[in-house]
Amino acid sequence: MHELSRVNVARTRVLVTGGAGFIGTHCCVALLEKGVDVVVLDSLINSELNAMRRVEEISQSKIHFVEGDVRNTPLVKKIITEHNVDSVIHFAALKSVSESIKSPLEYYDNNVVGLISLLQAMQETNLCKIVFSSSATVYGVPDRVPITEDFPTAAINPYGYSKLMAEQLLKDVAKSGEWSIGVLRYFNPVGAHPSGKIGENPKGEPTNLMPIITQVAAGNREKLLIYGGDYPTLDGTGVRDFIHVVDLADAHVAALRHLYANRGIRVLNIGTGRGVSVLELISTFKEVTGVEVPFEIVARRPGDVAECWADASLSNQVLGWKAEQSIEAMCEDAWRWKRDNPLGFAD
Ligand code: NAD
Ligand code: UD1
């Protein structure tokens, strides 16, 4: 048994910023299931309040929800003090690569200034435990796979730079005091809660693969455009490390346990350690759902890499956590969510 399994998180109080979003909602469910008291701060800029109700329905527990912006430092301080918060999981950020190129200032403001505001509020209230959502995007164009945490980092767009800046900030802050910081570099989160009550609900046009697949399957789009069939991969399409969002949520519970037992900063890959191609994902989707996904192979998308998948052994070892769920489960759950909720969270 892993040493961290002895760390009890029940009845601790966690502030989850961005808790109404895709990953945040699944993480709230995982936390509530462990008896954690959850306070969510979300501006609802990319989510809906109904998502929080669904989380409460699944977990049969109450959430303290505050609508507000993480850049509002006095508000964050007030929440930390009033709720006696023990630790923070920071999801709140903007996440679209294409939007970040169009509106870089908005991205730096939200993602970098937002983190500074949160850290200031934490420092002023003597709160020093934080899990931060980073991304495999910080590896830029990796020159080989699998990717380990010591690979060089690089960014090719403002979103990527905002994550790299945030990581740098956290590394510097970690040197300045008694902090416990977990930086989780997610690979490609997909899937949905098996209840079919929460899932990815992009406002506007999605650009990530799985939401587009489910839109095509639901008949909202004619076909999927596969960006590139000439990559040096087994079938010519891009290869990624798709990870079930429920596994990803569990990694946060494990990371919290780690923070309660250790000081300093840990940077960890959160993936399955397995690469799956775009064509493989589509054929698994059809196999498990019985629904066709018409596609056409077109030119490569600028900024894409051929292969991006994790060596997840460090997080497995440090956190005593491992991604368990199959590609089949990711497709089945993503489809159940889309099929049962054609209007997203609208009741
Ligand atoms: P999401 O957009 O669904 O959730 C983010 C939430 O943060 C939303 O509910 C949004 O309303 C809220 N928010 C944004 N700015 C805010 C602010 N200034 N103050 C308060 N709330 C704010 O995104 P997600 O997919 O759940 O991603 C969560 C985190 O994980 C983000 O930091 C993202 O960059 C990171 N990440 C996501 C992926 C992915 O593929 N989904 C991959 C790697 C990293
Ligand atoms: C993208 C972002 C990355 C971000 C990650 C998670 C880019 C260049 N990168 O990564 O910064 O961290 O999402 O949010 O946007 N694909 C198609 N057709 C589509 C959509 C995608 O063929 O309509 C392919 C892509 O070419 C890629 C794979 O599917 O090979 C996965 O794409 P996507 O879901 O967008 O994730 P990433 O490109 O890995």
Coordinates of C-alpha atoms and ligand atoms in Angstrom, one line a residue:
M1 CA 0.0 0.0 0.0
H2 CA 1.3 3.5 -0.9
E3 CA 2.3 5.6 2.1
L4 CA -0.1 8.5 1.1
S5 CA -3.1 6.2 1.5
R6 CA -2.8 6.9 5.2
V7 CA -3.3 10.7 4.7
N8 CA -6.9 11.4 5.5
V9 CA -8.5 14.3 3.5
A10 CA -12.0 13.9 5.0
R11 CA -13.3 17.1 6.6
T12 CA -10.5 19.2 5.1
R13 CA -11.7 22.4 3.4
V14 CA -10.6 22.9 -0.2
L15 CA -11.1 26.0 -2.3
V16 CA -11.6 24.8 -5.9
T17 CA -11.2 27.8 -8.4
G18 CA -12.9 27.1 -11.7
G19 CA -14.8 24.2 -10.1
A20 CA -17.8 24.6 -12.4
G21 CA -15.8 23.7 -15.5
F22 CA -15.1 20.4 -17.2
I23 CA -12.3 19.1 -15.0
G24 CA -13.4 21.1 -11.9
T25 CA -16.8 19.5 -11.7
H26 CA -15.4 16.0 -11.9
C27 CA -12.8 16.9 -9.3
C28 CA -15.5 18.3 -7.0
V29 CA -17.3 14.9 -7.2
A30 CA -14.1 13.1 -6.3
L31 CA -13.4 15.4 -3.4
L32 CA -17.0 15.2 -2.0
E33 CA -16.9 11.4 -2.3
K34 CA -13.9 11.5 0.1
G35 CA -15.7 13.7 2.6
V36 CA -13.9 16.9 1.7
D37 CA -15.7 20.2 2.3
V38 CA -15.7 22.0 -1.1
V39 CA -15.9 25.7 -1.7
V40 CA -16.0 26.7 -5.4
L41 CA -15.1 30.1 -6.8
D42 CA -16.0 30.5 -10.5
S43 CA -16.8 33.5 -12.6
L44 CA -18.9 31.2 -14.9
I45 CA -17.1 32.7 -17.9
N46 CA -17.0 29.3 -19.4
S47 CA -19.5 27.3 -17.4
E48 CA -23.0 27.2 -15.9
L49 CA -24.3 27.2 -12.4
N50 CA -26.4 24.1 -13.3
A51 CA -23.2 22.1 -13.4
M52 CA -22.8 22.6 -9.7
R53 CA -26.3 21.3 -9.0
R54 CA -25.5 18.2 -11.0
V55 CA -22.3 17.7 -8.9
E56 CA -24.5 17.9 -5.8
E57 CA -26.9 15.5 -7.3
I58 CA -24.2 12.9 -8.1
S59 CA -22.5 13.2 -4.7
Q60 CA -25.5 13.9 -2.6
S61 CA -23.5 16.6 -0.8
K62 CA -23.6 20.4 -0.7
I63 CA -21.1 22.7 -2.3
H64 CA -20.4 26.3 -1.1
F65 CA -20.5 28.2 -4.4
V66 CA -19.3 31.7 -4.9
E67 CA -19.7 33.4 -8.2
G68 CA -16.7 35.7 -8.7
D69 CA -13.3 36.2 -10.3
V70 CA -10.0 34.9 -8.9
R71 CA -8.4 38.2 -9.8
N72 CA -10.5 39.8 -7.1
T73 CA -7.9 39.3 -4.3
P74 CA -10.1 40.7 -1.4
L75 CA -12.9 38.3 -2.4
V76 CA -10.4 35.3 -2.4
K77 CA -9.1 36.4 1.0
K78 CA -12.6 36.6 2.4
I79 CA -13.5 33.1 1.1
I80 CA -10.3 31.6 2.5
T81 CA -10.9 33.2 5.9
E82 CA -14.7 32.7 6.2
H83 CA -14.5 29.0 5.1
N84 CA -11.3 28.3 7.0
V85 CA -9.8 26.8 3.8
D86 CA -6.9 24.3 4.2
S87 CA -5.8 24.1 0.5
V88 CA -6.5 25.2 -3.0
I89 CA -7.0 23.5 -6.3
H90 CA -6.6 26.1 -9.1
F91 CA -8.4 25.2 -12.3
A92 CA -9.7 28.7 -13.2
A93 CA -8.1 29.8 -16.5
L94 CA -8.9 30.3 -20.1
K95 CA -7.9 27.3 -22.3
S96 CA -8.3 27.8 -26.0
V97 CA -5.1 28.0 -28.0
S98 CA -6.8 29.8 -30.9
E99 CA -8.5 32.4 -28.7
S100 CA -5.2 33.0 -26.9
I101 CA -3.6 34.0 -30.2
K102 CA -6.5 36.4 -30.9
S103 CA -6.7 37.9 -27.4
P104 CA -3.3 37.4 -25.7
L105 CA -3.8 40.1 -23.1
E106 CA -7.0 38.5 -21.9
Y107 CA -5.2 35.2 -21.6
Y108 CA -2.2 36.6 -19.7
D109 CA -4.6 38.6 -17.4
N110 CA -6.8 35.6 -16.6
N111 CA -4.1 32.9 -16.4
V112 CA -1.1 34.8 -15.0
V113 CA -2.6 37.7 -13.1
G114 CA -5.3 35.3 -11.8
L115 CA -2.6 33.1 -10.3
I116 CA -0.8 36.0 -8.8
S117 CA -4.0 37.3 -7.2
L118 CA -4.7 33.8 -5.7
L119 CA -1.1 33.4 -4.4
Q120 CA -1.3 36.9 -2.8
A121 CA -4.5 36.1 -1.1
M122 CA -3.1 32.8 0.1
Q123 CA 0.1 34.4 1.4
E124 CA -1.8 37.1 3.3
T125 CA -3.9 34.4 4.9
N126 CA -1.0 32.0 5.6
L127 CA -2.4 29.3 3.3
C128 CA 0.4 27.5 1.5
K129 CA -1.0 24.4 -0.2
I130 CA -2.0 24.5 -3.8
V131 CA -2.5 22.2 -6.8
F132 CA -2.1 23.9 -10.1
S133 CA -3.5 22.8 -13.5
S134 CA -0.7 22.9 -16.0
S135 CA -0.7 21.2 -19.4
A136 CA 1.5 19.0 -21.7
T137 CA 1.5 22.1 -23.9
V138 CA 4.5 23.3 -21.9
Y139 CA 6.6 20.6 -23.7
G140 CA 6.1 22.6 -27.0
V141 CA 7.3 20.3 -29.8
P142 CA 8.9 17.3 -27.9
D143 CA 11.7 15.6 -29.9
R144 CA 10.7 12.1 -28.7
V145 CA 8.1 10.2 -26.7
P146 CA 7.3 9.2 -24.0
I147 CA 7.7 12.6 -22.3
T148 CA 9.3 12.8 -18.9
E149 CA 9.1 15.8 -16.6
D150 CA 12.7 16.7 -17.2
F151 CA 12.1 17.4 -20.9
P152 CA 12.9 20.9 -22.0
T153 CA 9.9 23.2 -21.9
A154 CA 8.8 25.6 -24.6
A155 CA 5.7 27.4 -25.8
I156 CA 4.4 28.2 -29.2
N157 CA 1.3 30.3 -28.3
P158 CA 0.1 32.7 -25.6
Y159 CA -1.9 29.9 -23.8
G160 CA 1.3 27.8 -23.6
Y161 CA 3.3 30.8 -22.4
S162 CA 0.7 31.6 -19.7
K163 CA 1.1 28.0 -18.3
L164 CA 4.9 28.3 -18.5
M165 CA 4.9 31.6 -16.7
A166 CA 2.5 30.2 -14.1
E167 CA 4.9 27.3 -13.5
Q168 CA 7.8 29.7 -13.2
L169 CA 5.9 31.8 -10.7
L170 CA 5.1 28.8 -8.6
K171 CA 8.7 27.6 -8.6
D172 CA 9.9 31.0 -7.4
V173 CA 7.2 31.2 -4.8
A174 CA 8.1 27.7 -3.6
K175 CA 11.6 28.9 -2.8
S176 CA 10.3 31.9 -0.8
G177 CA 8.5 30.1 2.0
E178 CA 6.9 27.0 3.5
W179 CA 4.8 26.2 0.4
S180 CA 3.5 22.8 -0.7
I181 CA 2.8 23.0 -4.4
G182 CA 1.7 20.3 -6.9
V183 CA 2.0 21.2 -10.6
L184 CA 0.0 18.7 -12.6
R185 CA 0.7 18.6 -16.4
Y186 CA -2.4 17.1 -17.9
F187 CA -2.2 15.4 -21.2
N188 CA -5.6 15.0 -23.1
P189 CA -8.5 14.9 -20.7
V190 CA -11.6 13.3 -22.3
G191 CA -14.7 11.3 -21.2
A192 CA -17.3 12.3 -18.7
H193 CA -18.8 11.1 -15.4
P194 CA -20.4 7.6 -15.9
S195 CA -23.7 9.0 -14.5
G196 CA -24.1 11.0 -17.7
K197 CA -24.9 14.1 -15.5
I198 CA -21.7 16.1 -16.0
G199 CA -19.2 16.4 -18.9
E200 CA -17.4 18.7 -21.2
N201 CA -19.7 21.6 -22.3
P202 CA -17.8 24.0 -24.5
K203 CA -19.3 27.4 -25.0
G204 CA -18.9 28.3 -28.6
E205 CA -17.1 26.1 -31.2
P206 CA -14.9 23.4 -29.6
T207 CA -11.5 22.8 -31.1
N208 CA -10.5 19.7 -29.2
L209 CA -11.0 16.3 -30.7
M210 CA -13.5 14.5 -28.5
P211 CA -16.2 17.2 -28.3
I212 CA -16.0 17.4 -32.1
I213 CA -16.4 13.6 -32.4
T214 CA -19.5 13.6 -30.2
Q215 CA -20.9 16.6 -32.1
V216 CA -20.5 14.7 -35.4
A217 CA -22.0 11.5 -33.8
A218 CA -25.0 13.6 -32.6
G219 CA -25.5 15.0 -36.1
N220 CA -24.6 18.5 -35.1
R221 CA -21.8 18.5 -37.7
E222 CA -21.5 16.7 -41.0
K223 CA -18.0 15.2 -40.5
L224 CA -14.8 15.4 -38.5
L225 CA -11.8 16.9 -40.3
I226 CA -8.8 14.9 -39.4
Y227 CA -5.8 17.3 -39.4
G228 CA -3.1 15.3 -41.1
G229 CA -2.8 11.8 -42.3
D230 CA 0.9 11.9 -43.1
Y231 CA 2.5 12.1 -39.7
P232 CA 5.3 9.6 -39.0
T233 CA 3.0 7.5 -36.8
L234 CA 1.5 4.0 -37.3
D235 CA -1.5 5.1 -39.3
G236 CA -0.4 8.6 -40.2
T237 CA -2.7 10.5 -37.8
G238 CA -1.6 12.3 -34.6
V239 CA -1.1 10.3 -31.5
R240 CA -2.1 11.6 -28.0
D241 CA -2.3 10.5 -24.4
F242 CA -6.1 10.6 -23.8
I243 CA -6.9 10.3 -20.1
H244 CA -10.4 9.8 -18.6
V245 CA -11.5 12.9 -16.7
V246 CA -12.5 10.7 -13.7
D247 CA -8.9 9.3 -13.5
L248 CA -7.7 12.9 -13.8
A249 CA -10.0 14.0 -10.9
D250 CA -8.6 11.2 -8.7
A251 CA -5.1 12.4 -9.4
H252 CA -6.1 15.7 -7.7
V253 CA -7.2 13.9 -4.5
A254 CA -3.9 12.0 -4.5
A255 CA -2.0 15.3 -5.1
L256 CA -3.8 16.9 -2.1
R257 CA -2.8 14.0 0.1
H258 CA 0.8 14.6 -1.1
L259 CA 0.5 18.3 -0.2
Y260 CA -0.7 17.5 3.3
A261 CA 2.4 15.2 3.8
N262 CA 5.1 17.1 2.0
R263 CA 6.7 20.6 1.5
G264 CA 8.1 22.1 -1.6
I265 CA 7.1 21.8 -5.3
R266 CA 6.4 18.7 -7.4
V267 CA 5.9 18.8 -11.1
L268 CA 4.1 15.7 -12.4
N269 CA 2.8 14.4 -15.7
I270 CA -0.8 13.2 -15.5
G271 CA -1.5 10.8 -18.4
T272 CA -1.9 7.1 -19.0
G273 CA 1.5 6.5 -20.5
R274 CA -0.1 5.3 -23.7
G275 CA -0.4 6.9 -27.1
V276 CA -3.6 6.5 -29.1
S277 CA -4.0 7.8 -32.7
V278 CA -6.9 9.9 -33.9
L279 CA -8.1 7.0 -36.2
E280 CA -7.8 4.5 -33.3
L281 CA -10.0 6.8 -31.2
I282 CA -12.6 7.1 -33.9
S283 CA -12.8 3.4 -34.5
T284 CA -13.1 2.7 -30.8
F285 CA -15.8 5.2 -30.5
K286 CA -17.8 3.5 -33.3
E287 CA -17.2 0.1 -31.8
V288 CA -18.5 0.9 -28.3
T289 CA -21.3 3.3 -29.3
G290 CA -22.4 1.8 -32.6
V291 CA -22.5 5.3 -34.0
E292 CA -20.6 6.3 -37.2
V293 CA -18.3 9.3 -37.2
P294 CA -17.8 10.4 -40.8
F295 CA -14.4 12.0 -41.4
E296 CA -12.2 13.5 -44.0
I297 CA -8.4 13.7 -43.8
V298 CA -7.2 17.2 -44.5
A299 CA -4.0 19.2 -44.1
R300 CA -2.1 19.3 -40.7
R301 CA -3.2 21.9 -38.2
P302 CA -0.4 24.5 -37.6
G303 CA 1.2 24.0 -34.2
D304 CA 0.3 20.3 -33.9
V305 CA 2.9 17.7 -33.1
A306 CA 2.9 14.1 -34.4
E307 CA 3.0 12.4 -31.0
C308 CA 2.5 13.6 -27.5
W309 CA 2.2 11.1 -24.7
A310 CA 3.4 10.8 -21.2
D311 CA 5.8 8.8 -19.2
A312 CA 3.5 8.7 -16.2
S313 CA 5.8 6.7 -13.9
L314 CA 6.8 9.6 -11.7
S315 CA 3.2 10.5 -10.8
N316 CA 2.4 6.8 -10.3
Q317 CA 5.3 6.5 -7.9
V318 CA 5.0 9.9 -6.0
L319 CA 1.2 10.0 -5.8
G320 CA 0.4 6.2 -5.6
W321 CA -2.1 7.0 -8.4
K322 CA -2.5 5.4 -11.8
A323 CA -4.9 6.1 -14.6
E324 CA -7.2 3.0 -14.8
Q325 CA -9.8 3.7 -17.4
S326 CA -9.8 2.4 -21.0
I327 CA -10.2 4.2 -24.3
E328 CA -13.5 2.3 -24.5
A329 CA -14.8 3.8 -21.3
M330 CA -13.6 7.3 -22.4
C331 CA -15.7 7.0 -25.6
E332 CA -18.7 5.4 -24.0
D333 CA -18.9 8.0 -21.2
A334 CA -18.3 11.0 -23.5
W335 CA -21.1 9.7 -25.7
R336 CA -23.5 9.1 -22.9
W337 CA -23.0 12.7 -21.7
K338 CA -23.6 14.1 -25.2
R339 CA -26.5 11.8 -26.1
D340 CA -28.4 12.4 -22.8
N341 CA -27.7 16.2 -22.6
P342 CA -28.1 17.6 -26.1
L343 CA -28.4 21.1 -24.6
G344 CA -25.6 20.6 -22.2
F345 CA -26.5 21.7 -18.6
A346 CA -29.8 23.4 -19.6
D347 CA -32.6 21.6 -17.7
Ligands
NAD1 P1 -13.1 24.9 -18.3 O1 -13.1 26.1 -19.1 O2 -14.2 23.9 -18.5 O3 -13.0 25.3 -16.7 C1 -12.4 26.5 -16.3 C2 -13.3 27.2 -15.3 O4 -12.7 28.3 -14.8 C3 -14.6 27.6 -16.0 O5 -15.7 27.2 -15.2 C4 -14.5 29.1 -16.0 O6 -15.8 29.8 -15.9 C5 -13.6 29.4 -14.8 N1 -12.8 30.6 -14.9 C6 -12.0 31.0 -15.9 N2 -11.4 32.2 -15.6 C7 -11.8 32.5 -14.3 C8 -11.5 33.5 -13.4 N3 -10.6 34.5 -13.7 N4 -12.0 33.5 -12.2 C9 -12.9 32.5 -11.8 N5 -13.2 31.5 -12.6 C10 -12.7 31.5 -13.9 O7 -11.7 24.2 -18.5 P2 -11.2 22.8 -18.0 O8 -11.0 21.9 -19.2 O9 -11.9 22.3 -16.9 O10 -9.7 23.2 -17.6 C11 -9.4 23.4 -16.2 C12 -7.9 23.8 -16.1 O11 -7.1 22.7 -16.7 C13 -7.5 25.0 -16.9 O12 -6.5 25.7 -16.1 C14 -6.9 24.5 -18.2 O13 -5.9 25.4 -18.7 C15 -6.2 23.2 -17.7 N6 -6.0 22.2 -18.7 C16 -7.1 21.7 -19.4 C17 -6.9 20.8 -20.4 C18 -8.1 20.3 -21.2 O14 -7.9 19.7 -22.3 N7 -9.4 20.5 -20.8 C19 -5.7 20.3 -20.7 C20 -4.6 20.8 -19.9 C21 -4.8 21.7 -18.9
UD1_2 C1 -4.7 21.0 -27.8 C2 -3.8 22.2 -27.7 C3 -3.0 22.1 -26.4 C4 -3.9 21.9 -25.2 C5 -4.7 20.7 -25.4 C6 -5.7 20.5 -24.3 C7 -3.4 22.9 -30.0 C8 -2.4 23.1 -31.1 N1 -3.0 22.3 -28.8 O1 -3.8 19.8 -27.8 O2 -2.3 23.3 -26.3 O3 -3.1 21.8 -24.0 O4 -5.5 20.8 -26.6 O5 -6.7 21.5 -24.3 O6 -4.5 23.4 -30.1 N2 -7.8 16.8 -34.3 C9 -8.3 16.5 -35.5 N3 -9.5 17.2 -35.9 C10 -10.1 18.1 -35.0 C11 -9.5 18.3 -33.7 C12 -8.3 17.6 -33.4 O7 -7.8 15.8 -36.3 O8 -11.1 18.7 -35.4 C13 -6.5 16.0 -33.9 C14 -5.3 17.0 -33.7 O9 -4.7 17.2 -34.9 C15 -4.5 16.1 -32.7 C16 -5.6 15.3 -31.9 O10 -6.7 15.4 -32.7 O11 -3.7 15.2 -33.4 C17 -5.9 15.9 -30.6 O12 -6.3 17.3 -30.7 P1 -6.8 18.2 -29.6 O13 -7.9 17.5 -28.9 O14 -7.1 19.6 -30.1 O15 -5.6 18.2 -28.5 P2 -4.1 18.6 -28.7 O16 -3.8 19.1 -30.1 O17 -3.2 17.5 -28.2

